[in-house]
Coordinates of C-alpha atoms in Angstrom, one line a residue:
Chain A
M1025 CA 13.4 -52.4 -51.2
T1026 CA 14.9 -55.8 -51.3
A1027 CA 18.6 -55.3 -51.3
V1028 CA 20.3 -57.4 -53.9
R1029 CA 23.5 -58.8 -52.7
P1030 CA 26.2 -57.2 -54.9
E1031 CA 27.7 -60.7 -55.9
A1032 CA 24.3 -62.3 -56.5
P1033 CA 23.5 -63.4 -60.0
G1034 CA 21.9 -60.7 -62.0
S1035 CA 23.6 -57.8 -60.3
D1036 CA 25.8 -55.4 -62.2
R1037 CA 28.8 -56.2 -60.1
Y1038 CA 28.3 -59.9 -60.7
Q1039 CA 28.2 -59.3 -64.5
G1040 CA 31.4 -57.4 -64.2
A1041 CA 33.1 -60.1 -62.2
R1042 CA 32.1 -62.7 -64.7
E1043 CA 33.4 -60.6 -67.6
R1044 CA 36.7 -60.0 -65.7
S1045 CA 37.2 -63.6 -64.9
R1046 CA 36.4 -64.6 -68.5
R1047 CA 39.0 -62.1 -69.8
N1048 CA 41.5 -63.3 -67.2
T1049 CA 41.0 -66.9 -68.3
L1050 CA 41.4 -66.0 -71.9
S1051 CA 44.5 -64.0 -71.1
A1052 CA 46.0 -66.9 -69.1
A1053 CA 45.1 -69.4 -71.9
S1054 CA 46.7 -67.2 -74.6
R1055 CA 49.8 -66.9 -72.4
W1056 CA 50.2 -70.6 -72.2
F1057 CA 49.4 -71.0 -75.9
F1058 CA 52.2 -68.6 -76.9
L1059 CA 54.6 -70.1 -74.4
T1060 CA 53.9 -73.5 -75.8
A1061 CA 54.5 -72.2 -79.3
A1062 CA 57.9 -70.7 -78.3
A1063 CA 58.8 -73.9 -76.3
L1064 CA 58.0 -76.1 -79.3
A1065 CA 60.4 -74.2 -81.5
L1066 CA 63.1 -74.5 -78.8
L1067 CA 62.3 -78.2 -78.4
V1068 CA 62.7 -79.0 -82.1
L1069 CA 66.0 -77.1 -82.1
A1070 CA 67.1 -79.0 -79.0
V1071 CA 66.2 -82.4 -80.5
L1072 CA 67.9 -81.5 -83.7
A1073 CA 71.0 -80.3 -81.9
Y1074 CA 71.1 -83.3 -79.6
D1075 CA 70.7 -85.8 -82.5
T1076 CA 73.4 -84.1 -84.5
I1077 CA 75.9 -83.7 -81.7
S1078 CA 75.4 -87.2 -80.4
Q1079 CA 76.1 -88.5 -83.9
G1080 CA 78.9 -86.3 -84.9
A1081 CA 80.8 -85.2 -81.8
G1082 CA 83.0 -88.3 -81.9
R1083 CA 84.4 -87.2 -85.2
L1084 CA 85.5 -83.8 -84.1
N1085 CA 89.2 -84.1 -83.8
L1086 CA 92.2 -82.4 -85.4
Q1087 CA 92.4 -85.0 -88.2
F1088 CA 88.8 -84.1 -89.2
F1089 CA 89.9 -80.5 -89.9
T1090 CA 93.2 -81.2 -91.6
S1091 CA 92.3 -84.0 -94.0
Y1092 CA 91.0 -83.8 -97.5
P1093 CA 88.0 -85.8 -98.6
S1094 CA 88.5 -89.6 -98.7
R1095 CA 86.7 -92.8 -99.5
F1096 CA 87.4 -93.9 -96.0
A1097 CA 85.0 -92.1 -93.6
D1098 CA 87.5 -92.1 -90.8
Q1099 CA 90.2 -90.5 -92.9
A1100 CA 88.0 -88.0 -94.6
G1101 CA 88.1 -84.4 -93.5
L1102 CA 86.9 -80.8 -94.1
R1103 CA 90.2 -79.2 -95.0
S1104 CA 89.4 -78.3 -98.6
S1105 CA 85.8 -77.5 -98.0
L1106 CA 86.6 -75.2 -95.0
I1107 CA 89.2 -73.3 -97.1
G1108 CA 86.8 -73.2 -100.1
S1109 CA 83.9 -72.0 -98.0
G1110 CA 86.2 -69.3 -96.5
W1111 CA 87.3 -68.0 -99.9
V1112 CA 83.8 -68.0 -101.3
L1113 CA 82.2 -66.3 -98.3
A1114 CA 84.9 -63.7 -98.0
L1115 CA 84.6 -62.8 -101.7
T1116 CA 80.9 -62.8 -101.6
V1117 CA 80.8 -60.4 -98.7
V1118 CA 83.4 -58.1 -100.3
M1119 CA 81.4 -57.9 -103.5
A1120 CA 77.8 -57.9 -102.1
V1121 CA 78.0 -55.6 -99.1
P1122 CA 79.2 -52.3 -100.6
I1123 CA 76.8 -52.6 -103.5
A1124 CA 73.9 -53.5 -101.1
V1125 CA 74.6 -50.7 -98.6
G1126 CA 75.1 -48.3 -101.5
T1127 CA 71.8 -49.3 -103.1
A1128 CA 70.0 -48.9 -99.8
I1129 CA 71.5 -45.5 -99.1
W1130 CA 70.6 -44.3 -102.6
I1131 CA 67.0 -45.6 -102.3
E1132 CA 66.4 -44.1 -98.8
E1133 CA 68.4 -40.9 -99.0
F1134 CA 69.0 -39.8 -102.5
A1135 CA 66.5 -41.3 -105.0
P1136 CA 63.8 -39.1 -106.4
D1137 CA 60.4 -40.7 -105.7
N1138 CA 59.4 -41.6 -109.3
W1139 CA 58.4 -44.7 -111.3
F1140 CA 62.1 -45.8 -111.7
L1141 CA 62.4 -46.1 -107.9
T1142 CA 59.1 -48.0 -107.7
V1143 CA 60.3 -50.5 -110.3
I1144 CA 63.6 -51.0 -108.4
K1145 CA 61.9 -51.5 -105.1
L1146 CA 59.4 -54.0 -106.6
N1147 CA 62.2 -55.9 -108.3
L1148 CA 64.2 -56.1 -105.0
A1149 CA 61.3 -57.5 -103.1
N1150 CA 60.7 -60.1 -105.9
L1151 CA 64.3 -61.1 -106.2
A1152 CA 64.6 -61.7 -102.5
G1153 CA 62.0 -64.4 -102.9
V1154 CA 63.6 -66.2 -105.9
P1155 CA 64.8 -69.7 -105.1
S1156 CA 68.6 -70.1 -105.0
I1157 CA 68.7 -72.7 -107.8
I1158 CA 67.6 -70.0 -110.2
Y1159 CA 70.7 -68.0 -109.2
G1160 CA 72.7 -71.1 -109.9
V1161 CA 71.2 -71.4 -113.4
L1162 CA 72.1 -67.7 -114.0
G1163 CA 75.6 -68.1 -112.6
L1164 CA 76.2 -71.1 -114.8
A1165 CA 75.1 -69.3 -118.0
V1166 CA 76.6 -65.9 -117.3
F1167 CA 79.7 -66.3 -115.1
V1168 CA 80.8 -69.9 -115.7
R1169 CA 80.1 -70.1 -119.5
F1170 CA 79.6 -66.6 -121.0
A1171 CA 82.3 -64.9 -119.0
G1172 CA 84.5 -68.0 -119.2
M1173 CA 85.3 -68.2 -115.5
G1174 CA 84.7 -71.9 -115.2
P1175 CA 83.4 -73.5 -112.0
S1176 CA 85.8 -71.2 -110.0
I1177 CA 85.7 -69.6 -106.7
L1178 CA 85.1 -66.3 -108.5
A1179 CA 82.1 -67.6 -110.3
G1180 CA 80.7 -69.2 -107.1
S1181 CA 81.1 -66.0 -105.1
L1182 CA 79.5 -63.8 -107.8
T1183 CA 76.6 -66.2 -107.9
L1184 CA 76.2 -66.1 -104.1
A1185 CA 76.7 -62.3 -104.1
L1186 CA 73.8 -61.9 -106.5
M1187 CA 71.7 -64.3 -104.3
I1188 CA 72.2 -62.3 -101.1
L1189 CA 72.1 -58.9 -102.7
P1190 CA 68.3 -58.3 -102.5
M1191 CA 67.9 -59.4 -98.9
T1192 CA 70.9 -57.4 -97.8
V1193 CA 69.6 -54.3 -99.6
I1194 CA 66.2 -54.7 -97.9
A1195 CA 67.7 -55.2 -94.5
A1196 CA 69.9 -52.1 -94.9
Q1197 CA 66.9 -50.1 -96.1
E1198 CA 65.0 -51.1 -93.0
A1199 CA 67.9 -50.1 -90.8
I1200 CA 68.3 -46.7 -92.4
R1201 CA 64.5 -46.1 -92.2
Q1202 CA 64.7 -46.7 -88.4
V1203 CA 67.0 -43.7 -88.0
P1204 CA 64.9 -40.9 -86.4
S1205 CA 64.2 -38.2 -89.0
G1206 CA 65.2 -35.6 -86.4
I1207 CA 68.8 -36.7 -86.7
R1208 CA 68.8 -36.3 -90.5
D1209 CA 66.8 -33.0 -90.4
G1210 CA 69.1 -31.7 -87.7
A1211 CA 72.2 -32.3 -89.7
L1212 CA 70.7 -30.8 -92.8
A1213 CA 69.5 -27.8 -90.9
L1214 CA 73.0 -27.2 -89.6
G1215 CA 74.2 -26.9 -93.2
A1216 CA 75.5 -30.4 -93.7
T1217 CA 75.3 -31.8 -97.2
R1218 CA 73.3 -34.9 -97.8
W1219 CA 76.5 -37.0 -98.0
Q1220 CA 77.8 -35.5 -94.7
A1221 CA 74.5 -36.3 -93.0
V1222 CA 74.6 -39.8 -94.3
R1223 CA 78.2 -40.4 -93.4
G1224 CA 78.3 -38.6 -90.1
Q1225 CA 74.9 -39.2 -88.7
I1226 CA 72.7 -41.8 -90.4
L1227 CA 75.2 -44.6 -91.2
P1228 CA 76.6 -44.8 -87.6
V1229 CA 73.1 -45.0 -86.2
A1230 CA 71.9 -47.5 -88.9
L1231 CA 75.1 -49.6 -88.7
P1232 CA 73.9 -52.2 -86.1
G1233 CA 70.8 -53.0 -88.2
I1234 CA 72.9 -53.2 -91.4
V1235 CA 75.4 -55.5 -89.8
T1236 CA 72.6 -57.8 -88.6
G1237 CA 71.2 -58.0 -92.1
V1238 CA 74.7 -58.8 -93.5
I1239 CA 75.2 -61.5 -91.0
L1240 CA 71.9 -63.2 -91.8
A1241 CA 72.9 -63.0 -95.5
I1242 CA 76.3 -64.6 -94.8
A1243 CA 74.6 -67.4 -92.8
R1244 CA 72.4 -68.1 -95.8
A1245 CA 75.3 -68.0 -98.2
A1246 CA 77.3 -70.3 -95.8
G1247 CA 74.6 -73.0 -96.0
E1248 CA 74.0 -72.7 -99.8
T1249 CA 74.3 -75.9 -101.8
A1250 CA 72.0 -76.1 -104.7
S1251 CA 73.2 -73.1 -106.7
L1252 CA 76.8 -74.0 -106.2
I1253 CA 76.3 -77.6 -107.4
M1254 CA 74.4 -76.1 -110.4
I1255 CA 77.4 -73.9 -111.4
G1256 CA 79.6 -77.1 -111.2
A1257 CA 81.3 -76.8 -107.9
F1258 CA 83.3 -79.9 -107.1
T1259 CA 83.0 -82.4 -104.3
F1260 CA 86.4 -84.1 -104.2
I1261 CA 89.1 -81.4 -104.0
A1262 CA 92.5 -82.4 -102.6
F1263 CA 94.5 -79.2 -102.6
D1264 CA 94.4 -75.9 -100.8
N1265 CA 92.8 -73.0 -102.7
S1266 CA 95.1 -70.1 -103.3
R1267 CA 93.6 -68.2 -106.2
I1268 CA 90.1 -67.1 -107.1
T1269 CA 90.3 -69.0 -110.4
D1270 CA 90.7 -72.3 -108.5
D1271 CA 88.1 -75.1 -108.6
F1272 CA 86.5 -75.4 -105.1
T1273 CA 84.2 -77.3 -102.8
T1274 CA 82.3 -76.0 -99.8
L1275 CA 81.1 -77.2 -96.4
P1276 CA 77.4 -77.8 -97.4
I1277 CA 78.4 -79.7 -100.5
Q1278 CA 80.6 -82.0 -98.4
I1279 CA 77.7 -82.5 -96.0
Y1280 CA 75.4 -83.3 -98.9
N1281 CA 77.9 -85.8 -100.4
W1282 CA 78.3 -87.6 -97.0
T1283 CA 74.6 -87.9 -96.3
T1284 CA 74.1 -89.6 -99.7
R1285 CA 76.8 -92.2 -99.1
P1286 CA 75.5 -95.7 -98.0
Q1287 CA 78.1 -96.3 -95.3
E1288 CA 76.9 -95.4 -91.8
A1289 CA 80.3 -93.9 -90.9
F1290 CA 79.8 -91.2 -93.4
R1291 CA 76.6 -90.1 -91.7
A1292 CA 78.7 -89.4 -88.5
N1293 CA 81.0 -87.3 -90.7
A1294 CA 78.0 -85.4 -92.0
A1295 CA 76.8 -84.8 -88.5
A1296 CA 80.2 -83.5 -87.4
A1297 CA 80.4 -81.2 -90.4
I1298 CA 76.9 -79.9 -89.6
I1299 CA 78.2 -79.1 -86.1
V1300 CA 81.1 -77.2 -87.6
L1301 CA 78.7 -75.3 -89.9
M1302 CA 76.4 -74.4 -87.0
V1303 CA 79.4 -73.2 -84.9
I1304 CA 80.5 -71.0 -87.8
V1305 CA 77.0 -69.5 -88.2
L1306 CA 76.8 -69.0 -84.4
A1307 CA 80.2 -67.3 -84.4
F1308 CA 78.9 -64.9 -87.1
N1309 CA 75.9 -64.1 -84.9
L1310 CA 78.2 -63.5 -81.9
I1311 CA 80.3 -61.1 -84.0
A1312 CA 77.2 -59.2 -85.0
T1313 CA 76.1 -58.9 -81.4
I1314 CA 79.5 -57.6 -80.4
V1315 CA 79.6 -55.1 -83.2
R1316 CA 76.1 -53.9 -82.4
N1317 CA 76.8 -53.3 -78.8
R1318 CA 80.1 -51.6 -79.5
F1319 CA 78.5 -49.1 -81.8
R1320 CA 75.6 -48.5 -79.5
R1321 CA 78.1 -47.4 -76.8
F1322 CA 79.7 -44.8 -79.2
R1323 CA 76.3 -43.4 -80.2
Chain B
M424 CA 103.5 -57.8 -76.0
I425 CA 100.5 -60.0 -76.3
R426 CA 100.1 -59.9 -80.0
P427 CA 103.4 -61.5 -81.1
M428 CA 102.7 -64.3 -78.6
W429 CA 99.3 -64.9 -80.1
F430 CA 100.8 -64.9 -83.6
S431 CA 103.5 -67.4 -82.7
T432 CA 100.9 -69.7 -81.0
I433 CA 98.8 -69.6 -84.1
A434 CA 101.8 -70.2 -86.3
G435 CA 102.8 -73.1 -84.2
L436 CA 99.3 -74.6 -84.3
T437 CA 99.2 -74.2 -88.0
A438 CA 102.5 -75.9 -88.4
L439 CA 101.3 -78.7 -86.1
A440 CA 98.2 -79.0 -88.2
L441 CA 100.3 -79.2 -91.4
V442 CA 102.5 -81.8 -89.9
A443 CA 99.6 -83.8 -88.7
C444 CA 98.1 -83.6 -92.1
G445 CA 101.2 -84.6 -93.9
G446 CA 101.5 -87.6 -91.6
G447 CA 97.8 -88.4 -92.2
G448 CA 98.3 -88.3 -95.9
S449 CA 101.1 -90.9 -96.0
A450 CA 100.3 -93.0 -93.0
P451 CA 97.4 -95.0 -94.3
A452 CA 99.6 -97.0 -96.7
T453 CA 96.6 -98.5 -98.5
S454 CA 99.1 -100.8 -100.3
T455 CA 97.0 -100.4 -103.4
G456 CA 100.0 -99.6 -105.5
G457 CA 102.0 -102.5 -103.9
G458 CA 100.5 -105.3 -106.0
T459 CA 100.8 -103.6 -109.3
P460 CA 104.3 -102.9 -110.8
P461 CA 104.6 -99.5 -112.3
A462 CA 104.6 -100.9 -115.8
G463 CA 104.0 -98.7 -118.9
G464 CA 106.9 -96.5 -117.9
I465 CA 104.9 -93.6 -116.5
D466 CA 106.6 -91.6 -113.8
Y467 CA 103.6 -90.3 -111.9
S468 CA 105.5 -87.9 -109.7
S469 CA 106.4 -85.9 -112.9
L470 CA 102.8 -85.2 -113.7
S471 CA 101.2 -81.9 -112.9
G472 CA 98.2 -80.0 -114.3
E473 CA 94.5 -80.3 -113.5
I474 CA 91.9 -82.9 -114.5
R475 CA 88.2 -82.3 -114.0
V476 CA 85.9 -85.3 -113.6
D477 CA 82.1 -85.1 -113.5
G478 CA 79.1 -87.3 -114.2
S479 CA 77.3 -90.2 -112.5
S480 CA 76.9 -90.2 -108.8
T481 CA 77.0 -94.0 -109.0
V482 CA 80.6 -93.9 -110.3
F483 CA 81.6 -91.0 -108.1
P484 CA 82.9 -93.1 -105.2
I485 CA 85.2 -95.0 -107.6
S486 CA 86.6 -91.9 -109.3
E487 CA 87.0 -90.3 -105.9
A488 CA 89.0 -93.3 -104.6
V489 CA 91.2 -93.3 -107.7
A490 CA 91.7 -89.5 -107.4
E491 CA 92.6 -89.9 -103.7
E492 CA 95.3 -92.5 -104.4
F493 CA 96.5 -90.7 -107.5
S494 CA 97.0 -87.4 -105.6
K495 CA 99.4 -89.2 -103.3
L496 CA 101.7 -90.0 -106.3
A497 CA 101.3 -87.2 -108.8
K498 CA 101.1 -83.4 -108.4
T499 CA 98.1 -83.4 -110.7
R500 CA 95.0 -81.9 -109.2
V501 CA 92.0 -84.3 -109.8
N502 CA 88.7 -82.6 -109.0
V503 CA 85.6 -84.8 -109.0
A504 CA 82.0 -83.7 -109.0
F505 CA 78.7 -85.5 -109.5
S506 CA 76.0 -83.9 -111.6
G507 CA 74.6 -87.1 -113.0
T508 CA 75.5 -89.2 -116.1
G509 CA 73.6 -86.9 -118.5
G510 CA 74.8 -83.7 -116.8
G511 CA 78.3 -85.0 -117.0
F512 CA 78.2 -85.7 -120.7
E513 CA 76.7 -82.2 -121.3
K514 CA 79.8 -80.7 -119.6
F515 CA 82.2 -83.2 -121.3
C516 CA 80.9 -82.3 -124.7
R517 CA 81.4 -78.6 -124.0
G518 CA 85.0 -79.4 -123.2
E519 CA 84.6 -78.4 -119.5
T520 CA 85.7 -81.8 -118.2
Q521 CA 88.4 -84.3 -119.2
I522 CA 86.8 -87.4 -117.8
S523 CA 83.1 -88.2 -117.6
N524 CA 81.7 -90.8 -115.2
A525 CA 78.7 -92.8 -116.6
S526 CA 76.4 -95.5 -115.3
R527 CA 75.2 -96.3 -118.8
P528 CA 76.8 -96.2 -122.3
I529 CA 76.8 -92.8 -124.0
R530 CA 73.7 -92.3 -126.2
D531 CA 73.9 -91.7 -129.9
S532 CA 72.2 -88.3 -129.4
E533 CA 74.9 -87.4 -126.9
L534 CA 77.6 -88.5 -129.2
A535 CA 76.1 -86.4 -132.0
H536 CA 75.9 -83.5 -129.6
C537 CA 79.6 -84.0 -128.8
A538 CA 80.5 -84.2 -132.5
E539 CA 78.7 -80.9 -133.1
Q540 CA 81.0 -79.3 -130.7
G541 CA 84.0 -80.8 -132.4
L542 CA 84.5 -83.8 -130.1
D543 CA 84.7 -86.8 -132.4
D544 CA 87.3 -88.9 -130.5
V545 CA 85.3 -90.0 -127.5
L546 CA 86.8 -93.0 -125.9
E547 CA 84.8 -95.4 -123.6
L548 CA 86.4 -97.5 -120.9
Q549 CA 84.4 -99.9 -118.8
I550 CA 85.6 -99.8 -115.2
A551 CA 83.3 -102.0 -113.1
I552 CA 79.9 -103.7 -112.8
D553 CA 77.0 -102.4 -110.8
A554 CA 73.9 -104.4 -110.0
L555 CA 70.4 -103.1 -109.0
T556 CA 68.7 -104.8 -106.2
V557 CA 64.9 -105.1 -105.9
M558 CA 63.9 -104.9 -102.3
V559 CA 60.8 -105.7 -100.3
N560 CA 59.9 -105.4 -96.6
P561 CA 61.3 -108.3 -94.5
E562 CA 57.8 -109.3 -93.4
N563 CA 56.9 -109.9 -97.0
E564 CA 57.0 -113.7 -97.4
F565 CA 55.6 -114.3 -100.8
A566 CA 57.8 -112.1 -103.1
S567 CA 61.1 -113.9 -102.9
C568 CA 61.6 -114.3 -106.6
M569 CA 60.2 -112.2 -109.5
T570 CA 60.6 -112.5 -113.3
A571 CA 61.6 -109.5 -115.4
Q572 CA 58.0 -109.5 -116.8
E573 CA 56.6 -109.3 -113.3
L574 CA 58.8 -106.4 -112.4
N575 CA 57.7 -104.7 -115.6
A576 CA 54.0 -105.2 -114.6
A577 CA 54.8 -103.7 -111.2
F578 CA 56.8 -100.7 -112.2
R579 CA 55.3 -99.6 -115.6
A580 CA 53.0 -96.7 -115.7
G581 CA 49.4 -97.9 -115.2
G582 CA 50.7 -101.2 -114.0
A583 CA 49.7 -103.2 -111.0
T584 CA 48.4 -101.5 -107.9
R585 CA 47.8 -104.7 -105.8
W586 CA 50.1 -107.7 -105.3
S587 CA 47.4 -110.0 -106.8
E588 CA 47.7 -108.2 -110.1
I589 CA 51.4 -109.1 -110.4
R590 CA 50.9 -112.8 -109.6
P591 CA 47.6 -114.5 -108.9
G592 CA 47.6 -115.9 -105.4
W593 CA 49.5 -113.0 -103.9
P594 CA 47.6 -110.8 -101.4
E595 CA 45.0 -108.3 -102.6
E596 CA 46.8 -105.5 -100.7
E597 CA 47.8 -102.2 -102.3
I598 CA 51.5 -101.9 -103.1
T599 CA 53.6 -98.8 -102.5
F600 CA 56.5 -98.2 -104.8
Y601 CA 59.9 -96.7 -104.1
Y602 CA 62.5 -95.9 -106.7
P603 CA 65.4 -93.5 -107.4
G604 CA 64.8 -90.0 -108.9
T605 CA 64.5 -89.7 -112.7
D606 CA 67.9 -87.9 -112.9
S607 CA 69.8 -90.9 -111.6
G608 CA 71.5 -93.4 -113.7
T609 CA 70.0 -96.1 -111.6
F610 CA 66.5 -95.0 -112.7
D611 CA 67.6 -94.9 -116.3
Y612 CA 69.1 -98.3 -116.1
F613 CA 66.0 -99.9 -114.6
N614 CA 63.8 -98.1 -117.1
E615 CA 65.9 -99.5 -120.0
A616 CA 66.3 -103.0 -118.7
I617 CA 62.9 -103.7 -117.2
I618 CA 60.4 -101.2 -118.6
Q619 CA 61.4 -100.4 -122.1
G620 CA 63.6 -103.5 -122.6
I621 CA 60.4 -105.6 -122.3
D622 CA 57.9 -103.2 -123.8
E623 CA 59.2 -100.3 -125.9
T624 CA 55.9 -98.3 -125.6
A625 CA 55.8 -98.6 -121.8
N626 CA 56.9 -95.9 -119.3
H627 CA 58.1 -96.0 -115.7
R628 CA 55.3 -95.3 -113.2
G629 CA 55.4 -91.9 -111.5
D630 CA 53.0 -92.4 -108.6
G631 CA 55.5 -93.9 -106.1
T632 CA 58.0 -92.3 -103.8
A633 CA 61.1 -91.1 -105.8
S634 CA 64.3 -90.0 -104.1
E635 CA 67.9 -89.5 -105.1
D636 CA 68.8 -90.5 -101.6
D637 CA 69.0 -94.3 -101.1
N638 CA 68.6 -93.9 -97.4
I639 CA 65.1 -92.5 -97.8
L640 CA 64.1 -95.4 -100.1
A641 CA 65.5 -97.9 -97.6
Q642 CA 63.7 -96.3 -94.7
G643 CA 60.4 -96.2 -96.6
I644 CA 60.6 -99.9 -97.6
E645 CA 61.6 -100.8 -94.0
N646 CA 58.5 -99.2 -92.5
D647 CA 56.0 -100.3 -95.0
R648 CA 54.8 -104.0 -95.2
N649 CA 53.5 -103.6 -98.8
A650 CA 56.5 -101.7 -100.2
I651 CA 58.6 -102.7 -103.1
G652 CA 61.6 -100.7 -104.5
Y653 CA 65.0 -100.9 -106.0
F654 CA 68.4 -99.2 -105.7
G655 CA 72.1 -99.8 -106.3
F656 CA 73.8 -103.0 -105.2
A657 CA 76.5 -101.1 -103.3
Y658 CA 73.9 -99.6 -101.1
F659 CA 72.3 -103.0 -100.5
Q660 CA 75.6 -104.4 -99.5
E661 CA 76.2 -101.6 -96.9
A662 CA 72.8 -100.7 -95.5
G663 CA 70.2 -102.7 -97.2
Q664 CA 70.7 -106.0 -95.4
R665 CA 67.8 -105.3 -93.1
L666 CA 65.5 -105.4 -96.1
K667 CA 64.7 -108.5 -98.2
A668 CA 66.3 -108.8 -101.6
V669 CA 64.2 -110.3 -104.3
A670 CA 65.8 -112.9 -106.5
I671 CA 65.5 -112.2 -110.2
D672 CA 64.4 -114.7 -112.9
G673 CA 65.8 -113.4 -116.1
G674 CA 64.7 -116.5 -118.0
D675 CA 67.0 -119.1 -116.5
G676 CA 65.7 -119.4 -113.0
C677 CA 65.9 -117.3 -109.8
V678 CA 69.2 -115.7 -109.1
E679 CA 70.1 -113.9 -105.9
P680 CA 71.9 -110.5 -106.2
T681 CA 75.5 -111.4 -105.1
F682 CA 78.9 -110.3 -106.2
E683 CA 79.4 -113.7 -107.9
S684 CA 76.1 -113.6 -109.8
A685 CA 76.7 -110.0 -111.0
L686 CA 80.2 -110.8 -112.1
T687 CA 79.3 -113.9 -114.1
G688 CA 76.3 -112.0 -115.6
S689 CA 73.8 -114.6 -114.4
Y690 CA 72.1 -111.9 -112.3
S691 CA 70.4 -110.6 -115.4
P692 CA 69.1 -108.2 -116.5
L693 CA 69.8 -106.2 -113.4
S694 CA 73.6 -106.0 -113.5
R695 CA 75.1 -103.3 -115.6
P696 CA 78.5 -102.0 -116.6
L697 CA 79.9 -98.7 -115.3
F698 CA 82.1 -96.5 -117.5
I699 CA 84.4 -93.5 -117.7
Y700 CA 84.8 -91.5 -120.9
T701 CA 87.6 -89.4 -122.1
R702 CA 89.0 -88.2 -125.5
E703 CA 91.8 -89.9 -127.5
S704 CA 93.4 -86.5 -128.0
F705 CA 93.7 -86.0 -124.2
L706 CA 95.5 -89.4 -124.0
R707 CA 97.8 -88.2 -126.8
D708 CA 98.5 -84.6 -125.8
R709 CA 98.0 -84.5 -122.0
P710 CA 100.3 -86.8 -120.1
E711 CA 98.4 -86.2 -116.8
V712 CA 95.1 -87.5 -118.3
L713 CA 96.9 -90.6 -119.8
G714 CA 98.6 -91.2 -116.4
F715 CA 95.4 -90.8 -114.5
V716 CA 93.4 -93.2 -116.8
K717 CA 96.2 -95.8 -116.7
F718 CA 96.4 -95.5 -112.9
Y719 CA 92.6 -95.8 -112.9
L720 CA 92.7 -99.1 -114.7
D721 CA 95.7 -100.4 -112.7
E722 CA 94.1 -99.8 -109.3
L723 CA 90.6 -100.9 -110.2
D724 CA 90.8 -104.3 -108.6
A725 CA 91.6 -103.0 -105.2
L726 CA 89.5 -99.9 -105.2
V727 CA 86.3 -101.1 -106.8
T728 CA 85.5 -103.7 -104.1
E729 CA 86.4 -101.2 -101.4
V730 CA 83.6 -98.9 -102.5
G731 CA 81.2 -101.7 -103.0
Y732 CA 81.0 -102.5 -106.7
V733 CA 81.9 -105.6 -108.7
T734 CA 85.3 -105.8 -110.4
L735 CA 85.6 -106.6 -114.1
P736 CA 86.6 -110.1 -115.2
V737 CA 90.3 -110.2 -116.2
D738 CA 89.7 -110.5 -120.0
L739 CA 87.3 -107.5 -120.0
L740 CA 89.8 -105.4 -118.0
N741 CA 92.6 -106.4 -120.4
Q742 CA 90.4 -105.2 -123.3
Q743 CA 90.2 -101.8 -121.6
R744 CA 93.9 -101.7 -121.0
A745 CA 94.5 -102.5 -124.6
K746 CA 92.7 -99.3 -125.6
L747 CA 95.5 -97.3 -123.8
E748 CA 98.4 -99.3 -125.5
P749 CA 98.8 -97.0 -128.5
Y750 CA 99.4 -94.0 -126.3
L751 CA 101.6 -95.6 -123.8
G752 CA 104.1 -96.8 -126.4
S753 CA 104.7 -93.5 -128.0
G754 CA 104.8 -91.5 -124.7

């Protein structure tokens, strides 16, 4: 019997080694591929952030936050757009979140599984994909003109509330669905009513997920421009908003205006305003993280 | 007792911010009001109320500048938006705005639409002159002057695709076209002056790069040897200098786009009037609108050049002022 060396070509072990090494190479290659993909995303973000910050950082002083818009780039500021954005976002959240969470709870916990529910679910998924300008057209026709609100803070926040409603409902639904059914069944088995189970057990567990969804929706509303311009939001506002019937402007509208101006100095303003907007969105994310961790601890 | 300290710090900061803002508001004494005596007997500080201004994005910087100065004198809130000349008239006719900015005269169809809604006292005031500038890449050495007919041949639908089709002797290279979006007054104006003004049946071509953002047009032309495009004169003054402006031959020889040639009208047919529109009844019944419009005309000379347009000749400006006379006397 001529002994075949185990590692010699043709032997079983040789075949196995080759197969292993092929799989290892593939695994290593895929690892690098995915790492590159992730790094590319980070790189683009870093380049964008660097470009914006290097352009706009010089404009970030107290004057930039306390001045109204101006034809002079170095005297223009974010005062009215910050206040406007604050009003609109706060009202949007106050109107959209209770309805969204309520809808999600109803769909997941109370609704009978029939054609009506199917229609609603289908609609929600479709509405979440509708471009924002369509909500602007709707807002202009219904809130601004039909309801006679004018291009006011109220009309603007109602439009944005409609826009973020579907995505918030879907996010809240997901969060509620993640709650282990043992928790729900356990509460019901102990004699809790459906509402008691929802309030005492399901909502607290689902809250972190719901908050994440809400924050994402706020971030989208904070950056929304097209639909607000559609309903007739203004660009030059030189007073502080104090009522929901006031005319208003917002941060992204101001950014849009400044990027379209020919003077180079306005481009620095736009970059600075973008930094402010990014910081605000990041702050929302931070709040979401804190809220999430807090509630995890109490669970 | 950490909370009260926090509160007082915040309150202090807010107060500081307000002081800084108040200082900022009055410090840049732009001296625009200095040259003009407060004739006409309007006490601006007594005016309150709210005025909504919408319309052309070309006129927006002028109205913004006037609103900015006006808000330093009067308590009136002047809110300015830009939804385009056509969009502005649509809102104006519905009674949603008091002043409409326009980069072209109001159309008969728009006037009729206004009349249907009961607005039959529309008043037109010319406020400045704007000029379009036709631009090519700086490396382009042949296209330094074009006639209106040649521009028509270049920008009409189904028109020239190679330079040689515009003028024999020019290179046989393919042209790329850049022009403002169809919603802009600048596009409308070019279309009326160059395309339909020369051949009523012609349309503007649609196979080039269209953008509402002049920066994109300028960048495109800068990076493309065979590009031709056009945009507003104000933009050319600010950022277009790295491109090459084409002189226009409107029938009396080549004329470069300059403030002087736009003012005298010799830069023809690519200089155009800019307007604001309001209603006679507003001037009669709403002192803040009358005050704002009067202030607008009084401050034009200083503000229009600041934002890059061409001021009206004195006699033309006086014609606009005369339109306000009947309301100023009785007020």
